[in-house]
Amino acid sequence: ATQQQQSAIKGAKVLMVGAGGIGCELLKTLALSGFEDIHIIDMDTIEVSNLNRQFLFRRSHVGQSKAKVARDAVLRFRPNINIRSYHANVKNPEFDVDFFKQFDVVLNGLDNLDARRHVNRLCLAADVPLVESGTTGFLGQVTVHIKGKTECYECQTKPAPKTYPVCTITSTPTKFVHCIVWAKDLLFAKLFGDKNQDNDLNVRSNNSASSSKETEDVFERSEDEDIEQYGRKIYDHVFGSNIEAALSNEETWKNRRRPRPIYSKDVLPESLTQQNGSTQNCSVTDGDLMVSAMPSLGLKNPQELWGLTQNSLVFIEALKLFFAKRKKEIGHLTFDKDDQLAVEFVTAAANIRAESFGIPLHSLFEAKGIAGNIVHAVATTNAIIAGLIVIEAIKVLKKDVDKFRMTYCLEHPSKKLLLMPIEPYEPNPACYVCSETPLVLEINTRKSKLRDLVDKIVKTKLGMNLPLIMHGNSLLYEVGDDLDDIMVANYNANLEKYLSELPSPILNGSILTVEDLQQELSCKINVKHRFFSEILNPVLNSVWFLIILPSTFPKLFHFTESRNQDGLSLDIILGFSNVTIRRVLTMFETGRRLTHPLLILFCHREEFDEEKEPEGMVLSGWTPSPATNGESASTSNNENPVDVTESSSGSEPASKKRRLSETEASNHKKETENVESEDDDIMEVENPMMVSKKKIRVE
Amino acid sequence: MSNPQDDKPIDQEQEAHVILKVKSQDGDEVLFKNKKSAPLKKLMYVYCDRRGLKLDAFAFIFNGARIGGLETPDELDMEDGDVIDACRAMSGGLRANQRQWSYMLFDHNGL
């Protein structure tokens, strides 16, 4: 067996994508395991910060190509093997399907989702096995992807960091990180960032509608207003009255610790003017990033924990310094972890908020780590992962399909093991990349331009590099080098047109073919026009009851059906949720007759919610979730997604909402067999992560 | 919060449920009580929910195999105290502009 293994390794031609943390370890392990033909692609150059863990590089190499230096370093102890390096982006057109076809296996050591998706598609198109990997801190994993045998990289959605549950940040923080996010992304952005950007800083309370006008103005500083006064006003607003406003919402605090409003007069001396002098003469440095509030307050150690008063002083002082020293930048500042003053301000603000909510305080150093999302890379993890990649690669070369494993690294042992091997999964039949399942795009075809479709969906969500869009036989859009000017002008003109006004109009029910020739990926998109009638607006935005009498039921259906041909979708007209309409349709199709009046409660929102669906379009099917049933699928389509908070009371309205849209009269429930009784299947016994230890029943 | 099981005899309730431990890669443990005949998707959903992550952010692993949402504790022969491991795929890379998962909070729109 070993001889067979040796010959498999010797004869193999492998492609490594990425020569960074994993890549260095991988290349070394491959070379020492006997691989003799290795190609490396990496577009990066070596930086000083790489040197602590990417052992093939030395200080003298800083600035040079990673792929090339790694090759040279390995050739020094394995001079007789063939290594080829490419200092290029793997997404470049030269790395096409034919390029990938020459390899027996592709090994990924990448650092971003985009490139991983691209490589995955090329491997699928070229039918080359892919061994995928990734690490962060102590954690990591290795997976094997072989077309038709195991799932592809995109069969499971990969969580892309985006935003956060807004209500946890704005009103119910339970961890220090929530306070940091609040201070960094809300407060800091509000005070020093783009004023025009929407901001959830103000706590939503019951009477927010009435108070929203005046709260807007708190953050405006009039020309002659004293900075300290302004700082105190902000302080009192965000840590005092905002908290108090939130407290008035009793429902929120039933199962939570109530926060304590903090006002500046309680923690700070009446006037800080004596320190004004120091403000003037401190920080005579010229660099903006060097301005600091700490020296004037006598704070030196960034690892020291500040108390409430110190934090409050830093808050006011940092705010003052921003206005005194960096006034020009205000309005377009974004948080940067290397910006000392910004870090001080965010640390102080987060700590004051943490104090208010009874969350343990953190030092500047810790806060900086959290705010900058710094997770330290661990060289050992990379080495372990690289070893696992080689083990899997050898299995792939020996075609030991049954022995493939995907392995996760654990930080704490499970069954005394730190590695957890799992049998690879079957391909997901609903995956749009490796199967032919069409996607569904809900979009307002009269208000969206082709450019929106290309930018927001095809490039961003589908991750296509050189897309081509076809509707029927007509080509609507294409990117490539070999296009003539007339075509380019034509496509550019198309980009600015509304979908419904294109040469070949995209309307409700249109089927688009979107292809990427480089990735050899083609998928179909079924377009569903989402129409919003201004007349129906007040009706559809509220909760309504609809009683369907047995005698009107068939007529009702005909009504909706005839309207449907106008290009409106069925559920829009009556404000049904998808689930309800599906059930009604099933009843109709199976020839069931209503024997009792049917009561439908619905709350419906048809227009794209700017907060939840900022792009004004919804693509479904591209992130298939294995564990969803009909209900949750419909949730993503046209109702507010379940508003997740970390406590029972917070999720109450959401669950009510869901019920509303799905509740039918009990007689209906009996008629549809597939309605399962949803109660008490699961119950959370104890949750150490939650503040309230209360038992929570999950709907 | 009311529990509709309350009026049933206790032994029957114990019979019907199994207590499972969901353990994450960093050692966090959460206990769940799940009906033996109920699909595990809800447990998975609630767990992701609590961690502030999308529904399929985690792979739930039991006895070396991933659990599908439709499987039930009965089908998997789960007993009280059994551990389900929740693992996440890491994407690596330590560029300053990239957020790392430990402190990432996620968007719920896809649920």
PDB file of N, CA, C and O in Angstrom, chain A residues 44 111 116 135 139 141 156-157 159 161-163 375 377 409 411-414 420 422-423 425 612 644 681-685 687-688 697-698, chain B residues 2-3 23 25-26 29 31 33 35 43 46 49-50 56 61 64 66 85 87-95 98 101 104-107 109:
ATOM      1  N   ASP A  44      -0.289  37.887  -3.284  1.00  0.00           N
ATOM      2  CA  ASP A  44       0.196  38.791  -2.238  1.00  0.00           C
ATOM      3  C   ASP A  44       1.712  38.904  -2.214  1.00  0.00           C
ATOM      4  O   ASP A  44       2.432  38.041  -2.701  1.00  0.00           O
ATOM      5  N   ASP A 111      -7.767  33.109   1.961  1.00  0.00           N
ATOM      6  CA  ASP A 111      -8.212  33.887   3.108  1.00  0.00           C
ATOM      7  C   ASP A 111      -9.525  34.616   2.856  1.00  0.00           C
ATOM      8  O   ASP A 111      -9.908  35.468   3.623  1.00  0.00           O
ATOM      9  N   ARG A 116     -12.400  31.572  -2.835  1.00  0.00           N
ATOM     10  CA  ARG A 116     -12.750  30.165  -2.604  1.00  0.00           C
ATOM     11  C   ARG A 116     -13.882  29.739  -3.523  1.00  0.00           C
ATOM     12  O   ARG A 116     -13.866  28.658  -4.088  1.00  0.00           O
ATOM     13  N   THR A 135      -8.385  28.581   8.541  1.00  0.00           N
ATOM     14  CA  THR A 135      -8.119  28.628   9.982  1.00  0.00           C
ATOM     15  C   THR A 135      -8.410  30.022  10.501  1.00  0.00           C
ATOM     16  O   THR A 135      -8.344  30.998   9.755  1.00  0.00           O
ATOM     17  N   LEU A 139      -8.959  27.584  15.693  1.00  0.00           N
ATOM     18  CA  LEU A 139      -9.942  26.780  14.974  1.00  0.00           C
ATOM     19  C   LEU A 139      -9.608  26.686  13.494  1.00  0.00           C
ATOM     20  O   LEU A 139      -8.940  27.548  12.945  1.00  0.00           O
ATOM     21  N   GLN A 141     -10.543  24.074   9.656  1.00  0.00           N
ATOM     22  CA  GLN A 141     -11.145  22.865   9.103  1.00  0.00           C
ATOM     23  C   GLN A 141     -10.555  22.545   7.744  1.00  0.00           C
ATOM     24  O   GLN A 141      -9.983  23.401   7.079  1.00  0.00           O
ATOM     25  N   GLN A 156     -23.250  24.404   1.128  1.00  0.00           N
ATOM     26  CA  GLN A 156     -23.679  24.979   2.397  1.00  0.00           C
ATOM     27  C   GLN A 156     -23.334  26.455   2.357  1.00  0.00           C
ATOM     28  O   GLN A 156     -22.279  26.819   1.872  1.00  0.00           O
ATOM     29  N   THR A 157     -24.224  27.246   2.889  1.00  0.00           N
ATOM     30  CA  THR A 157     -23.894  28.665   2.895  1.00  0.00           C
ATOM     31  C   THR A 157     -22.738  28.905   3.837  1.00  0.00           C
ATOM     32  O   THR A 157     -22.619  28.263   4.874  1.00  0.00           O
ATOM     33  N   PRO A 159     -21.245  31.664   6.211  1.00  0.00           N
ATOM     34  CA  PRO A 159     -21.680  32.925   6.804  1.00  0.00           C
ATOM     35  C   PRO A 159     -20.724  34.050   6.440  1.00  0.00           C
ATOM     36  O   PRO A 159     -19.534  33.953   6.668  1.00  0.00           O
ATOM     37  N   PRO A 161     -19.669  37.811   7.104  1.00  0.00           N
ATOM     38  CA  PRO A 161     -19.873  38.826   8.133  1.00  0.00           C
ATOM     39  C   PRO A 161     -20.569  40.037   7.550  1.00  0.00           C
ATOM     40  O   PRO A 161     -20.164  40.555   6.545  1.00  0.00           O
ATOM     41  N   LYS A 162     -21.613  40.458   8.159  1.00  0.00           N
ATOM     42  CA  LYS A 162     -22.309  41.620   7.627  1.00  0.00           C
ATOM     43  C   LYS A 162     -22.729  42.543   8.756  1.00  0.00           C
ATOM     44  O   LYS A 162     -22.019  43.436   9.139  1.00  0.00           O
ATOM     45  N   THR A 163     -23.882  42.282   9.299  1.00  0.00           N
ATOM     46  CA  THR A 163     -24.338  43.187  10.354  1.00  0.00           C
ATOM     47  C   THR A 163     -24.701  42.378  11.588  1.00  0.00           C
ATOM     48  O   THR A 163     -24.213  41.286  11.786  1.00  0.00           O
ATOM     49  N   VAL A 375      -8.077  38.627  15.767  1.00  0.00           N
ATOM     50  CA  VAL A 375      -7.901  37.278  16.272  1.00  0.00           C
ATOM     51  C   VAL A 375      -6.491  36.880  15.904  1.00  0.00           C
ATOM     52  O   VAL A 375      -6.098  36.980  14.756  1.00  0.00           O
ATOM     53  N   ALA A 377      -3.441  34.908  14.807  1.00  0.00           N
ATOM     54  CA  ALA A 377      -3.233  33.689  14.038  1.00  0.00           C
ATOM     55  C   ALA A 377      -2.315  32.772  14.832  1.00  0.00           C
ATOM     56  O   ALA A 377      -1.424  33.229  15.529  1.00  0.00           O
ATOM     57  N   CYS A 409     -11.073  21.490  13.685  1.00  0.00           N
ATOM     58  CA  CYS A 409     -10.240  21.628  14.874  1.00  0.00           C
ATOM     59  C   CYS A 409     -11.085  22.194  15.997  1.00  0.00           C
ATOM     60  O   CYS A 409     -11.886  23.098  15.773  1.00  0.00           O
ATOM     61  N   GLU A 411     -11.195  23.828  20.025  1.00  0.00           N
ATOM     62  CA  GLU A 411     -10.331  24.527  20.972  1.00  0.00           C
ATOM     63  C   GLU A 411     -10.317  23.786  22.302  1.00  0.00           C
ATOM     64  O   GLU A 411      -9.377  23.856  23.063  1.00  0.00           O
ATOM     65  N   HIS A 412     -11.407  23.088  22.557  1.00  0.00           N
ATOM     66  CA  HIS A 412     -11.496  22.276  23.774  1.00  0.00           C
ATOM     67  C   HIS A 412     -11.811  20.857  23.345  1.00  0.00           C
ATOM     68  O   HIS A 412     -12.639  20.648  22.477  1.00  0.00           O
ATOM     69  N   PRO A 413     -11.152  19.896  23.951  1.00  0.00           N
ATOM     70  CA  PRO A 413     -11.334  18.534  23.462  1.00  0.00           C
ATOM     71  C   PRO A 413     -12.771  18.031  23.589  1.00  0.00           C
ATOM     72  O   PRO A 413     -13.483  18.362  24.529  1.00  0.00           O
ATOM     73  N   SER A 414     -13.174  17.281  22.586  1.00  0.00           N
ATOM     74  CA  SER A 414     -14.452  16.604  22.646  1.00  0.00           C
ATOM     75  C   SER A 414     -14.126  15.121  22.603  1.00  0.00           C
ATOM     76  O   SER A 414     -13.434  14.678  21.688  1.00  0.00           O
ATOM     77  N   MET A 420     -11.879  16.716  14.972  1.00  0.00           N
ATOM     78  CA  MET A 420     -13.111  15.970  14.804  1.00  0.00           C
ATOM     79  C   MET A 420     -13.324  15.614  13.335  1.00  0.00           C
ATOM     80  O   MET A 420     -13.703  16.459  12.539  1.00  0.00           O
ATOM     81  N   ILE A 422     -15.257  13.982  10.233  1.00  0.00           N
ATOM     82  CA  ILE A 422     -16.650  13.713   9.884  1.00  0.00           C
ATOM     83  C   ILE A 422     -16.682  13.164   8.468  1.00  0.00           C
ATOM     84  O   ILE A 422     -15.885  13.576   7.615  1.00  0.00           O
ATOM     85  N   GLU A 423     -17.622  12.276   8.242  1.00  0.00           N
ATOM     86  CA  GLU A 423     -17.775  11.787   6.880  1.00  0.00           C
ATOM     87  C   GLU A 423     -18.248  12.927   5.994  1.00  0.00           C
ATOM     88  O   GLU A 423     -19.069  13.723   6.405  1.00  0.00           O
ATOM     89  N   TYR A 425     -20.183  15.099   3.211  1.00  0.00           N
ATOM     90  CA  TYR A 425     -21.609  15.132   2.918  1.00  0.00           C
ATOM     91  C   TYR A 425     -21.862  14.896   1.440  1.00  0.00           C
ATOM     92  O   TYR A 425     -21.016  15.124   0.603  1.00  0.00           O
ATOM     93  N   LYS A 612     -34.261  45.720   6.077  1.00  0.00           N
ATOM     94  CA  LYS A 612     -33.989  44.288   5.942  1.00  0.00           C
ATOM     95  C   LYS A 612     -33.536  43.932   4.537  1.00  0.00           C
ATOM     96  O   LYS A 612     -32.788  43.001   4.347  1.00  0.00           O
ATOM     97  N   VAL A 644     -34.537  38.336  15.958  1.00  0.00           N
ATOM     98  CA  VAL A 644     -33.869  37.516  16.952  1.00  0.00           C
ATOM     99  C   VAL A 644     -33.266  38.370  18.062  1.00  0.00           C
ATOM    100  O   VAL A 644     -32.519  39.288  17.818  1.00  0.00           O
ATOM    101  N   ASP A 681     -41.886  20.902  20.898  1.00  0.00           N
ATOM    102  CA  ASP A 681     -40.982  19.881  20.389  1.00  0.00           C
ATOM    103  C   ASP A 681     -39.625  20.009  21.051  1.00  0.00           C
ATOM    104  O   ASP A 681     -38.921  19.048  21.268  1.00  0.00           O
ATOM    105  N   ILE A 682     -39.275  21.213  21.326  1.00  0.00           N
ATOM    106  CA  ILE A 682     -37.941  21.447  21.833  1.00  0.00           C
ATOM    107  C   ILE A 682     -38.000  22.521  22.888  1.00  0.00           C
ATOM    108  O   ILE A 682     -38.798  23.428  22.837  1.00  0.00           O
ATOM    109  N   MET A 683     -37.153  22.361  23.832  1.00  0.00           N
ATOM    110  CA  MET A 683     -37.157  23.318  24.912  1.00  0.00           C
ATOM    111  C   MET A 683     -35.719  23.498  25.346  1.00  0.00           C
ATOM    112  O   MET A 683     -34.958  22.553  25.433  1.00  0.00           O
ATOM    113  N   GLU A 684     -35.354  24.704  25.539  1.00  0.00           N
ATOM    114  CA  GLU A 684     -33.990  24.940  25.959  1.00  0.00           C
ATOM    115  C   GLU A 684     -33.937  24.817  27.462  1.00  0.00           C
ATOM    116  O   GLU A 684     -34.713  25.439  28.179  1.00  0.00           O
ATOM    117  N   VAL A 685     -33.045  23.974  27.942  1.00  0.00           N
ATOM    118  CA  VAL A 685     -33.025  23.727  29.368  1.00  0.00           C
ATOM    119  C   VAL A 685     -32.237  24.789  30.107  1.00  0.00           C
ATOM    120  O   VAL A 685     -32.666  25.327  31.103  1.00  0.00           O
ATOM    121  N   ASN A 687     -29.148  27.895  29.433  1.00  0.00           N
ATOM    122  CA  ASN A 687     -28.282  28.533  28.474  1.00  0.00           C
ATOM    123  C   ASN A 687     -27.299  29.429  29.183  1.00  0.00           C
ATOM    124  O   ASN A 687     -27.623  30.512  29.615  1.00  0.00           O
ATOM    125  N   PRO A 688     -26.079  28.980  29.294  1.00  0.00           N
ATOM    126  CA  PRO A 688     -25.092  29.774  30.035  1.00  0.00           C
ATOM    127  C   PRO A 688     -24.807  31.112  29.367  1.00  0.00           C
ATOM    128  O   PRO A 688     -24.290  32.011  29.993  1.00  0.00           O
ATOM    129  N   ARG A 697     -39.400  28.453  26.410  1.00  0.00           N
ATOM    130  CA  ARG A 697     -40.014  27.540  25.465  1.00  0.00           C
ATOM    131  C   ARG A 697     -39.874  28.144  24.086  1.00  0.00           C
ATOM    132  O   ARG A 697     -40.101  29.317  23.874  1.00  0.00           O
ATOM    133  N   VAL A 698     -39.522  27.312  23.207  1.00  0.00           N
ATOM    134  CA  VAL A 698     -39.288  27.815  21.870  1.00  0.00           C
ATOM    135  C   VAL A 698     -40.451  27.459  20.996  1.00  0.00           C
ATOM    136  O   VAL A 698     -40.900  26.324  20.983  1.00  0.00           O
TER     137      VAL A 698
ATOM    138  N   SER B   2     -45.877  29.070  30.025  1.00  0.00           N
ATOM    139  CA  SER B   2     -46.633  27.870  30.351  1.00  0.00           C
ATOM    140  C   SER B   2     -46.111  26.691  29.544  1.00  0.00           C
ATOM    141  O   SER B   2     -45.654  26.831  28.418  1.00  0.00           O
ATOM    142  N   ASN B   3     -46.191  25.583  30.155  1.00  0.00           N
ATOM    143  CA  ASN B   3     -45.746  24.380  29.483  1.00  0.00           C
ATOM    144  C   ASN B   3     -46.925  23.436  29.353  1.00  0.00           C
ATOM    145  O   ASN B   3     -47.436  22.936  30.342  1.00  0.00           O
ATOM    146  N   LYS B  23     -22.283  21.470  21.972  1.00  0.00           N
ATOM    147  CA  LYS B  23     -20.984  21.979  22.369  1.00  0.00           C
ATOM    148  C   LYS B  23     -20.315  22.645  21.173  1.00  0.00           C
ATOM    149  O   LYS B  23     -20.246  22.070  20.102  1.00  0.00           O
ATOM    150  N   GLN B  25     -17.027  24.691  19.270  1.00  0.00           N
ATOM    151  CA  GLN B  25     -15.591  24.433  19.163  1.00  0.00           C
ATOM    152  C   GLN B  25     -14.807  25.101  20.285  1.00  0.00           C
ATOM    153  O   GLN B  25     -13.750  24.636  20.661  1.00  0.00           O
ATOM    154  N   ASP B  26     -15.316  26.210  20.779  1.00  0.00           N
ATOM    155  CA  ASP B  26     -14.574  26.874  21.845  1.00  0.00           C
ATOM    156  C   ASP B  26     -15.010  26.407  23.232  1.00  0.00           C
ATOM    157  O   ASP B  26     -14.661  27.008  24.230  1.00  0.00           O
ATOM    158  N   GLU B  29     -21.092  25.211  26.221  1.00  0.00           N
ATOM    159  CA  GLU B  29     -22.089  24.139  26.180  1.00  0.00           C
ATOM    160  C   GLU B  29     -23.482  24.686  26.455  1.00  0.00           C
ATOM    161  O   GLU B  29     -23.662  25.531  27.318  1.00  0.00           O
ATOM    162  N   LEU B  31     -27.534  23.239  26.987  1.00  0.00           N
ATOM    163  CA  LEU B  31     -28.377  22.047  27.092  1.00  0.00           C
ATOM    164  C   LEU B  31     -29.718  22.294  26.417  1.00  0.00           C
ATOM    165  O   LEU B  31     -30.304  23.361  26.539  1.00  0.00           O
ATOM    166  N   LYS B  33     -33.589  20.396  25.585  1.00  0.00           N
ATOM    167  CA  LYS B  33     -34.497  19.282  25.802  1.00  0.00           C
ATOM    168  C   LYS B  33     -35.302  19.146  24.523  1.00  0.00           C
ATOM    169  O   LYS B  33     -35.944  20.102  24.087  1.00  0.00           O
ATOM    170  N   LYS B  35     -37.911  16.750  22.087  1.00  0.00           N
ATOM    171  CA  LYS B  35     -38.803  15.599  21.985  1.00  0.00           C
ATOM    172  C   LYS B  35     -38.102  14.524  21.167  1.00  0.00           C
ATOM    173  O   LYS B  35     -37.509  14.822  20.140  1.00  0.00           O
ATOM    174  N   LEU B  43     -33.883  22.631  17.262  1.00  0.00           N
ATOM    175  CA  LEU B  43     -32.738  22.776  18.151  1.00  0.00           C
ATOM    176  C   LEU B  43     -31.624  23.529  17.435  1.00  0.00           C
ATOM    177  O   LEU B  43     -31.025  24.455  17.974  1.00  0.00           O
ATOM    178  N   VAL B  46     -32.600  27.179  17.077  1.00  0.00           N
ATOM    179  CA  VAL B  46     -32.508  27.946  18.317  1.00  0.00           C
ATOM    180  C   VAL B  46     -31.054  28.190  18.695  1.00  0.00           C
ATOM    181  O   VAL B  46     -30.684  29.268  19.140  1.00  0.00           O
ATOM    182  N   ASP B  49     -29.614  30.798  16.509  1.00  0.00           N
ATOM    183  CA  ASP B  49     -30.292  32.005  16.944  1.00  0.00           C
ATOM    184  C   ASP B  49     -29.620  32.611  18.176  1.00  0.00           C
ATOM    185  O   ASP B  49     -29.320  33.797  18.231  1.00  0.00           O
ATOM    186  N   ARG B  50     -29.348  31.776  19.142  1.00  0.00           N
ATOM    187  CA  ARG B  50     -28.719  32.245  20.379  1.00  0.00           C
ATOM    188  C   ARG B  50     -27.315  32.765  20.138  1.00  0.00           C
ATOM    189  O   ARG B  50     -26.849  33.668  20.811  1.00  0.00           O
ATOM    190  N   ASP B  56     -27.658  28.073   9.042  1.00  0.00           N
ATOM    191  CA  ASP B  56     -26.741  26.974   8.744  1.00  0.00           C
ATOM    192  C   ASP B  56     -25.284  27.377   8.905  1.00  0.00           C
ATOM    193  O   ASP B  56     -24.411  26.913   8.206  1.00  0.00           O
ATOM    194  N   ILE B  61     -22.770  18.014  14.556  1.00  0.00           N
ATOM    195  CA  ILE B  61     -22.158  16.709  14.337  1.00  0.00           C
ATOM    196  C   ILE B  61     -22.443  15.785  15.506  1.00  0.00           C
ATOM    197  O   ILE B  61     -22.266  16.157  16.673  1.00  0.00           O
ATOM    198  N   GLY B  64     -19.706  11.542  14.662  1.00  0.00           N
ATOM    199  CA  GLY B  64     -18.915  11.582  13.441  1.00  0.00           C
ATOM    200  C   GLY B  64     -19.681  11.812  12.164  1.00  0.00           C
ATOM    201  O   GLY B  64     -19.148  11.611  11.085  1.00  0.00           O
ATOM    202  N   ARG B  66     -22.741  14.453  10.236  1.00  0.00           N
ATOM    203  CA  ARG B  66     -23.541  15.649  10.379  1.00  0.00           C
ATOM    204  C   ARG B  66     -25.018  15.287  10.504  1.00  0.00           C
ATOM    205  O   ARG B  66     -25.497  14.349   9.884  1.00  0.00           O
ATOM    206  N   ASP B  85     -21.784  18.220  18.568  1.00  0.00           N
ATOM    207  CA  ASP B  85     -20.773  19.255  18.379  1.00  0.00           C
ATOM    208  C   ASP B  85     -21.227  20.221  17.305  1.00  0.00           C
ATOM    209  O   ASP B  85     -21.713  19.810  16.251  1.00  0.00           O
ATOM    210  N   CYS B  87     -19.859  22.910  14.819  1.00  0.00           N
ATOM    211  CA  CYS B  87     -18.606  23.387  14.242  1.00  0.00           C
ATOM    212  C   CYS B  87     -18.876  24.405  13.149  1.00  0.00           C
ATOM    213  O   CYS B  87     -19.868  24.317  12.439  1.00  0.00           O
ATOM    214  N   ARG B  88     -17.961  25.329  13.028  1.00  0.00           N
ATOM    215  CA  ARG B  88     -18.110  26.349  11.995  1.00  0.00           C
ATOM    216  C   ARG B  88     -16.911  26.332  11.080  1.00  0.00           C
ATOM    217  O   ARG B  88     -15.803  26.043  11.487  1.00  0.00           O
ATOM    218  N   ALA B  89     -17.167  26.698   9.842  1.00  0.00           N
ATOM    219  CA  ALA B  89     -16.073  26.798   8.888  1.00  0.00           C
ATOM    220  C   ALA B  89     -15.354  28.125   9.093  1.00  0.00           C
ATOM    221  O   ALA B  89     -15.977  29.162   9.207  1.00  0.00           O
ATOM    222  N   MET B  90     -14.045  28.048   9.153  1.00  0.00           N
ATOM    223  CA  MET B  90     -13.250  29.259   9.303  1.00  0.00           C
ATOM    224  C   MET B  90     -12.802  29.720   7.920  1.00  0.00           C
ATOM    225  O   MET B  90     -12.512  28.895   7.060  1.00  0.00           O
ATOM    226  N   SER B  91     -12.706  31.005   7.770  1.00  0.00           N
ATOM    227  CA  SER B  91     -12.259  31.444   6.447  1.00  0.00           C
ATOM    228  C   SER B  91     -10.853  32.020   6.472  1.00  0.00           C
ATOM    229  O   SER B  91     -10.311  32.338   5.446  1.00  0.00           O
ATOM    230  N   GLY B  92     -10.290  32.113   7.661  1.00  0.00           N
ATOM    231  CA  GLY B  92      -8.893  32.464   7.755  1.00  0.00           C
ATOM    232  C   GLY B  92      -8.562  33.859   7.280  1.00  0.00           C
ATOM    233  O   GLY B  92      -9.434  34.667   7.041  1.00  0.00           O
ATOM    234  N   GLY B  93      -7.297  34.109   7.152  1.00  0.00           N
ATOM    235  CA  GLY B  93      -6.877  35.421   6.691  1.00  0.00           C
ATOM    236  C   GLY B  93      -6.929  36.422   7.810  1.00  0.00           C
ATOM    237  O   GLY B  93      -7.856  36.432   8.589  1.00  0.00           O
ATOM    238  N   LEU B  94      -5.957  37.240   7.896  1.00  0.00           N
ATOM    239  CA  LEU B  94      -5.931  38.169   9.005  1.00  0.00           C
ATOM    240  C   LEU B  94      -5.730  39.580   8.513  1.00  0.00           C
ATOM    241  O   LEU B  94      -5.035  40.369   9.109  1.00  0.00           O
ATOM    242  N   ARG B  95      -6.329  39.886   7.407  1.00  0.00           N
ATOM    243  CA  ARG B  95      -6.222  41.256   6.933  1.00  0.00           C
ATOM    244  C   ARG B  95      -7.007  42.148   7.872  1.00  0.00           C
ATOM    245  O   ARG B  95      -8.066  41.779   8.357  1.00  0.00           O
ATOM    246  N   GLN B  98     -10.662  42.729   7.363  1.00  0.00           N
ATOM    247  CA  GLN B  98     -11.603  41.615   7.376  1.00  0.00           C
ATOM    248  C   GLN B  98     -12.038  41.324   8.786  1.00  0.00           C
ATOM    249  O   GLN B  98     -11.222  41.190   9.684  1.00  0.00           O
ATOM    250  N   TRP B 101     -14.352  35.911  12.919  1.00  0.00           N
ATOM    251  CA  TRP B 101     -15.626  35.395  13.393  1.00  0.00           C
ATOM    252  C   TRP B 101     -15.844  35.538  14.887  1.00  0.00           C
ATOM    253  O   TRP B 101     -16.959  35.683  15.340  1.00  0.00           O
ATOM    254  N   MET B 104     -17.638  38.476  15.453  1.00  0.00           N
ATOM    255  CA  MET B 104     -18.584  38.882  14.429  1.00  0.00           C
ATOM    256  C   MET B 104     -20.001  38.635  14.901  1.00  0.00           C
ATOM    257  O   MET B 104     -20.294  37.683  15.581  1.00  0.00           O
ATOM    258  N   LEU B 105     -20.831  39.509  14.501  1.00  0.00           N
ATOM    259  CA  LEU B 105     -22.241  39.324  14.764  1.00  0.00           C
ATOM    260  C   LEU B 105     -22.868  39.280  13.387  1.00  0.00           C
ATOM    261  O   LEU B 105     -22.410  39.942  12.487  1.00  0.00           O
ATOM    262  N   PHE B 106     -23.892  38.492  13.281  1.00  0.00           N
ATOM    263  CA  PHE B 106     -24.336  38.223  11.928  1.00  0.00           C
ATOM    264  C   PHE B 106     -25.711  38.774  11.639  1.00  0.00           C
ATOM    265  O   PHE B 106     -26.513  39.030  12.516  1.00  0.00           O
ATOM    266  N   ASP B 107     -25.940  38.875  10.405  1.00  0.00           N
ATOM    267  CA  ASP B 107     -27.190  39.357   9.871  1.00  0.00           C
ATOM    268  C   ASP B 107     -28.215  38.232   9.890  1.00  0.00           C
ATOM    269  O   ASP B 107     -27.879  37.094   9.648  1.00  0.00           O
ATOM    270  N   ASN B 109     -31.112  38.242   8.151  1.00  0.00           N
ATOM    271  CA  ASN B 109     -32.093  38.342   7.077  1.00  0.00           C
ATOM    272  C   ASN B 109     -32.352  37.033   6.380  1.00  0.00           C
ATOM    273  O   ASN B 109     -33.417  36.808   5.852  1.00  0.00           O
TER     274      ASN B 109
END
